[in-house]
Coordinates of C-alpha atoms and ligand atoms in Angstrom, one line a residue:
M173 CA 17.2 5.7 -17.0
N174 CA 17.4 2.8 -14.7
L175 CA 19.4 0.0 -16.2
K176 CA 19.9 -1.6 -12.8
I177 CA 17.5 -4.5 -12.5
I178 CA 18.6 -7.3 -10.3
D179 CA 16.7 -10.6 -10.3
I180 CA 17.3 -11.9 -6.8
E181 CA 16.6 -15.5 -7.7
R182 CA 19.1 -15.5 -10.5
D183 CA 21.7 -13.0 -9.3
K184 CA 21.7 -13.8 -5.6
D185 CA 24.0 -10.9 -4.6
F186 CA 22.6 -7.5 -3.8
P187 CA 24.4 -4.6 -5.5
E188 CA 27.1 -3.1 -3.3
E189 CA 25.9 0.4 -4.1
T190 CA 22.4 -0.4 -2.7
I191 CA 23.7 -1.8 0.6
T192 CA 26.1 1.1 1.0
R193 CA 23.3 3.7 0.4
L194 CA 21.0 1.9 2.8
R195 CA 23.7 1.7 5.4
E196 CA 24.6 5.4 5.1
A197 CA 21.1 6.7 5.0
K198 CA 19.7 8.6 8.0
S199 CA 16.1 8.7 6.9
C200 CA 14.0 6.2 5.0
V201 CA 10.5 6.2 3.5
V202 CA 8.9 2.9 2.4
L203 CA 5.8 3.0 0.0
T204 CA 3.9 -0.3 0.0
G205 CA 1.2 -1.7 -2.2
A206 CA -0.8 -4.9 -2.4
G207 CA 2.1 -7.1 -3.3
V208 CA 3.5 -6.9 0.3
S209 CA 0.3 -8.5 1.6
A210 CA 0.0 -11.0 -1.2
E211 CA 2.2 -13.5 0.6
S212 CA -0.1 -13.3 3.6
G213 CA -2.9 -14.5 1.3
V214 CA -4.6 -11.1 0.7
P215 CA -5.5 -10.9 -3.0
T216 CA -3.8 -7.9 -4.7
F217 CA -6.3 -5.2 -5.7
R218 CA -6.3 -6.3 -9.3
D219 CA -6.9 -9.9 -8.3
A220 CA -9.5 -9.1 -5.7
L221 CA -12.5 -9.7 -8.0
T222 CA -12.5 -13.5 -8.3
G223 CA -15.1 -16.2 -8.0
T224 CA -18.6 -14.7 -7.8
W225 CA -17.1 -11.2 -8.2
S226 CA -15.3 -11.9 -11.4
N227 CA -17.9 -10.3 -13.7
F228 CA -17.1 -6.8 -12.2
N229 CA -14.5 -4.4 -13.3
V230 CA -12.4 -3.6 -10.2
E231 CA -11.8 0.0 -11.3
E232 CA -15.4 0.7 -11.8
F233 CA -16.4 -1.1 -8.5
A234 CA -14.2 1.0 -6.2
T235 CA -15.9 4.3 -7.0
P236 CA -18.5 6.5 -5.3
E237 CA -20.6 6.2 -8.5
A238 CA -20.6 2.4 -8.1
F239 CA -21.8 2.8 -4.5
R240 CA -24.5 5.2 -5.5
K241 CA -25.7 2.8 -8.2
N242 CA -25.5 -0.4 -6.2
P243 CA -24.7 0.2 -2.5
K244 CA -25.6 -3.3 -1.5
K245 CA -23.3 -5.0 -4.0
V246 CA -20.3 -2.8 -3.1
W247 CA -20.9 -3.1 0.6
E248 CA -21.1 -6.9 0.2
W249 CA -17.8 -6.9 -1.7
Y250 CA -16.1 -5.1 1.2
E251 CA -17.8 -7.5 3.8
Y252 CA -16.4 -10.4 1.8
R253 CA -12.9 -8.9 1.9
R254 CA -13.2 -8.1 5.6
N255 CA -14.0 -11.7 6.2
L256 CA -11.0 -12.8 4.2
L257 CA -8.8 -10.7 6.5
K258 CA -10.0 -12.2 9.7
D259 CA -7.5 -15.1 9.7
I260 CA -4.7 -13.2 8.0
N261 CA -1.4 -12.3 9.6
P262 CA 1.6 -10.2 8.6
N263 CA 4.3 -12.0 6.6
E264 CA 8.1 -11.7 6.6
G265 CA 8.0 -8.7 4.4
H266 CA 5.8 -6.8 6.9
Y267 CA 8.1 -7.7 9.8
A268 CA 11.1 -6.6 7.8
I269 CA 9.5 -3.2 7.3
A270 CA 8.8 -3.0 11.0
E271 CA 12.5 -3.8 11.5
L272 CA 13.5 -0.9 9.2
E273 CA 11.6 1.4 11.5
K274 CA 13.9 0.3 14.3
I275 CA 17.0 0.8 12.2
Y276 CA 16.3 4.3 11.0
S277 CA 15.6 7.0 13.6
D278 CA 13.8 9.0 10.8
F279 CA 11.4 6.5 9.3
W280 CA 7.9 6.7 7.6
L281 CA 5.8 4.1 6.0
V282 CA 3.3 5.2 3.4
T283 CA 0.9 2.5 2.6
Q284 CA -1.8 2.1 -0.1
N285 CA -2.9 -1.0 1.7
I286 CA -6.2 -0.9 3.6
D287 CA -5.7 -4.2 5.5
G288 CA -4.0 -2.8 8.7
L289 CA -1.2 -5.5 8.5
H290 CA 1.6 -3.0 8.9
H291 CA 0.3 -1.9 12.3
K292 CA -0.2 -5.5 13.2
A293 CA 3.5 -6.2 12.3
G294 CA 4.6 -3.4 14.7
N295 CA 5.1 -0.3 12.5
K296 CA 4.2 3.0 14.3
N297 CA 4.9 5.8 11.8
V298 CA 2.3 4.6 9.2
L299 CA 0.4 6.9 6.8
E300 CA -2.5 4.9 5.4
I301 CA -3.2 7.1 2.3
H302 CA -6.0 4.9 1.0
G303 CA -7.8 4.4 4.3
N304 CA -8.5 1.3 6.3
I305 CA -11.1 -1.4 5.5
C306 CA -11.8 -2.0 9.2
R307 CA -13.3 1.5 9.7
N308 CA -16.6 2.8 8.3
K309 CA -17.8 6.3 7.6
C310 CA -21.0 8.1 6.6
F311 CA -21.3 8.3 2.8
E312 CA -22.7 11.8 2.9
E313 CA -20.9 13.4 5.8
N314 CA -17.6 11.5 5.8
T315 CA -17.7 11.2 9.6
I316 CA -16.4 8.0 11.1
V317 CA -19.2 5.6 12.3
D318 CA -17.9 3.4 15.0
N319 CA -20.6 1.1 16.1
I320 CA -22.8 0.2 13.2
S321 CA -25.9 -1.7 14.1
V322 CA -26.3 -4.6 11.6
G323 CA -30.0 -4.9 10.9
E324 CA -31.9 -6.1 7.9
E325 CA -30.8 -3.2 5.7
I326 CA -27.6 -3.5 3.7
P327 CA -25.6 -1.2 3.9
P328 CA -26.5 -0.1 7.4
R329 CA -27.5 3.6 8.0
C330 CA -25.6 6.4 9.7
P331 CA -27.1 6.8 13.2
D332 CA -26.8 10.6 12.8
C333 CA -28.2 11.4 9.4
G334 CA -29.6 8.2 8.0
S335 CA -27.4 8.0 5.0
Y336 CA -25.7 4.8 4.0
V337 CA -22.5 3.8 5.8
R338 CA -19.5 2.9 3.6
P339 CA -16.0 1.6 4.3
D340 CA -13.4 4.3 5.1
V341 CA -11.3 3.7 2.1
V342 CA -10.4 6.0 -0.8
W343 CA -12.1 5.2 -4.0
F344 CA -11.2 6.4 -7.5
H345 CA -12.1 10.1 -8.1
E346 CA -12.0 10.8 -4.3
P347 CA -9.4 13.0 -2.6
L348 CA -6.9 11.3 -0.4
P349 CA -6.9 12.1 3.4
K350 CA -5.3 15.5 3.7
Y351 CA -2.9 15.0 6.6
E352 CA -1.7 11.6 5.4
M353 CA -1.0 12.8 1.8
E354 CA 0.6 16.1 2.8
K355 CA 2.9 14.3 5.3
A356 CA 3.7 11.6 2.6
I357 CA 4.8 14.3 0.2
E358 CA 6.8 16.1 2.9
V359 CA 8.7 13.0 4.0
S360 CA 9.2 11.8 0.4
S361 CA 10.9 15.0 -0.5
Q362 CA 13.2 14.9 2.5
C363 CA 14.4 11.3 2.8
D364 CA 17.7 9.8 1.9
I365 CA 16.3 6.4 0.9
F366 CA 12.9 5.6 -0.7
I367 CA 11.9 2.0 -1.0
V368 CA 8.9 1.1 -3.2
A369 CA 7.6 -2.3 -2.3
G370 CA 4.9 -4.5 -4.1
T371 CA 3.0 -1.8 -5.9
S372 CA 2.2 -1.6 -9.6
A373 CA 2.7 2.2 -9.3
I374 CA -0.2 2.9 -11.6
V375 CA -2.5 4.7 -9.2
Y376 CA -2.0 8.4 -8.6
P377 CA -1.2 10.4 -6.5
A378 CA 0.7 7.5 -4.7
A379 CA 2.7 6.7 -7.9
E380 CA 4.1 10.3 -7.8
L381 CA 5.8 9.9 -4.4
P382 CA 8.9 7.9 -5.7
I383 CA 9.4 10.5 -8.4
I384 CA 9.1 13.3 -5.8
A385 CA 11.7 11.5 -3.8
K386 CA 14.0 11.0 -6.8
N387 CA 13.8 14.6 -7.9
A388 CA 14.6 15.7 -4.4
G389 CA 17.8 13.6 -4.4
A390 CA 16.9 10.4 -2.6
Y391 CA 18.2 7.0 -3.7
V392 CA 15.0 5.3 -4.9
M393 CA 14.7 1.5 -5.2
E394 CA 11.8 -0.8 -5.8
I395 CA 11.1 -4.5 -5.0
N396 CA 8.6 -6.2 -7.1
I397 CA 8.1 -9.6 -8.8
E398 CA 8.0 -7.7 -12.1
E399 CA 9.1 -4.4 -13.6
T400 CA 6.7 -1.5 -13.2
L401 CA 5.9 1.8 -14.8
I402 CA 8.5 3.5 -12.6
S403 CA 11.3 1.1 -13.0
T404 CA 13.0 3.1 -15.7
Q405 CA 12.8 6.3 -13.6
I406 CA 14.5 5.2 -10.4
D407 CA 17.9 3.9 -9.2
M408 CA 17.4 0.2 -8.6
T409 CA 14.8 -2.5 -9.2
I410 CA 15.1 -5.7 -7.3
L411 CA 13.0 -8.4 -8.8
G412 CA 11.7 -10.8 -6.2
K413 CA 9.1 -11.3 -3.5
T414 CA 9.0 -8.7 -0.8
G415 CA 8.7 -11.5 1.8
I416 CA 12.1 -12.8 0.7
V417 CA 14.0 -9.6 -0.5
L418 CA 13.1 -7.3 2.4
P419 CA 14.3 -9.6 5.2
K420 CA 17.6 -10.2 3.3
L421 CA 18.0 -6.4 2.9
T422 CA 17.5 -5.7 6.6
E423 CA 19.9 -8.5 7.5
L424 CA 22.5 -7.0 5.2
I425 CA 22.0 -3.4 6.5
M426 CA 22.6 -4.8 10.0
A427 CA 25.5 -7.2 9.2
K428 CA 29.0 -6.1 10.2
E429 CA 30.4 -7.9 7.1
W430 CA 28.2 -8.4 4.1
K431 CA 30.3 -9.4 1.2
Ligands
BJW778 C1 4.5 -8.4 -5.6 C2 4.2 -9.7 -5.0 C3 5.2 -10.1 -4.1 C4 2.5 -9.2 -6.2 N1 6.2 -9.4 -3.9 N2 5.6 -7.7 -5.4 C5 -3.1 11.1 -13.2 C6 -2.7 11.8 -12.1 C7 -3.4 11.9 -11.0 C8 -4.6 11.1 -10.8 C9 -5.0 10.4 -11.9 C10 -4.3 10.4 -13.1 N3 -4.9 9.6 -14.0 C11 -6.0 9.1 -13.3 C12 -6.1 9.6 -12.1 C13 -7.1 9.2 -11.1 C14 -7.0 8.0 -10.3 C15 -5.9 7.1 -10.9 O1 -4.7 7.1 -10.4 N4 -6.2 6.2 -11.8 C16 -5.3 5.2 -12.4 C17 -6.0 3.9 -12.7 C18 -4.6 5.9 -13.6 N5 -6.7 8.4 -9.0 C19 -7.6 8.7 -8.1 O2 -8.8 8.7 -8.5 C20 -7.2 9.1 -6.7 N6 -7.8 10.3 -6.3 C21 -7.5 11.4 -6.9 O3 -6.7 11.5 -7.8 O4 -8.3 12.4 -6.4 C22 -8.2 13.7 -7.0 C23 -9.3 14.6 -6.4 C24 -8.9 15.8 -5.8 C25 -9.9 16.6 -5.2 C26 -11.2 16.2 -5.2 C27 -11.6 15.0 -5.8 C28 -10.6 14.2 -6.4 C29 -7.7 8.0 -5.7 C30 -7.1 6.7 -5.9 C31 -7.7 5.7 -4.9 C32 -7.2 4.3 -5.1 N7 -8.0 3.4 -4.3 C33 -7.8 2.0 -4.4 C34 -9.0 1.3 -3.8 C35 -8.9 1.2 -2.3 C36 -10.0 0.5 -1.7 C37 -10.0 -1.0 -2.1 O5 -9.0 -1.7 -2.0 O6 -11.1 -1.5 -2.4 O7 -6.5 1.6 -3.8 S1 -7.5 1.5 -6.1 C38 -6.3 0.3 -5.8 O8 -5.0 0.6 -6.4 C39 -6.1 0.3 -4.2 C40 -4.6 0.2 -4.1 O9 -4.2 0.8 -2.9 C41 -4.1 0.9 -5.4 C42 -2.7 0.6 -5.8 O10 -2.7 -0.8 -6.2 P1 -1.4 -1.6 -5.8 O11 -1.3 -1.7 -4.3 O12 -0.3 -1.2 -6.5 O13 -1.9 -3.1 -6.2 P2 -1.9 -3.8 -7.7 O14 -2.8 -4.9 -7.6 O15 -2.1 -2.8 -8.8 O16 -0.4 -4.3 -7.9 C43 0.2 -5.2 -7.0 C44 1.7 -5.2 -7.3 O17 2.3 -6.2 -6.5 C45 2.0 -5.7 -8.8 O18 3.0 -4.8 -9.3 C46 2.6 -7.1 -8.6 O19 3.6 -7.4 -9.5 C47 3.2 -6.9 -7.2 N8 3.4 -8.2 -6.4 N9 2.9 -10.1 -5.4 C48 6.4 -8.2 -4.6 N10 5.0 -11.3 -3.4

């Protein structure tokens, strides 16, 4: 049971054990969720249905069934979110995670985020397990559709088979991309350090990864503004914004003296 919960606003100092484990580790996996992008101005998944979208239930909206029932509405919701992303840039949390990839020779970032901000911040070893909102695919054949012609019909049609085009993201009840998920499980079960950042850890199978890492012997820590469902099962919870905590952590890992 994790009784180690540090509130970085109140406690100021990071636990010595955490810094030592981070410094001694050879391999590191970071799992991110919507909280990491929140400070860039991207609404978290569960805050994404606001304004004209507030009458919808988010977990019923991000499903193949919802798309079948109302493809235009679902497509428009994703267009709205794509437009929001146009002027959005990575924040200090994203850049700190890119820094971690330079610190650890064996580094993987597993992200549930579909906004592409980790690539923009400079991370290379990225596994996007819930897809990417910038890509589209055929609803029936699952093939990537690169150049969609935006005509009168919404959503547009696949040029090959005439089915609707949809965003290349993973909806509820859909399998996750095979390579990305298998690799995520592999690296989670082999790493020394596993950092969970800005995720509610309620969506599976992503929420299983920290537990896989913990069971395989990794030091598992999370950074979140509030406790989550996994807080009691891991080694350390640091309460605070990822845009503040992650840069401090990377600074401390790199510092010669840190006390
Ligand atoms: C901050 C912060 C700051 C804010 N600093 N922190 C049990 C076992 C296995 C599966 C299931 C199960 N029970 C049910 C399932 C099925 C389901 C599931 O998990 N449901 C749950 C609701 C229980 N899972 C699935 O359906 C998955 N597929 C599957 O299991 O397939 C099986 C299959 C096999 C073979 C054939 C067919 C099927 C698919 C899951 C796909 C999830 N997709 C989404 C939508 C993506 C597209 C889109 O965005 O529109 O992915 S759902 C949504 O949740 C999105 C996110 O990536 C994901 C996770 O959310 P995240 O990132 O954690 O965001 P929030 O909003 O929940 O939390 C934000 C957090 O940030 C909070 O904690 C804040 O406190 C924090 N925060 N600001 C630090 N500044």
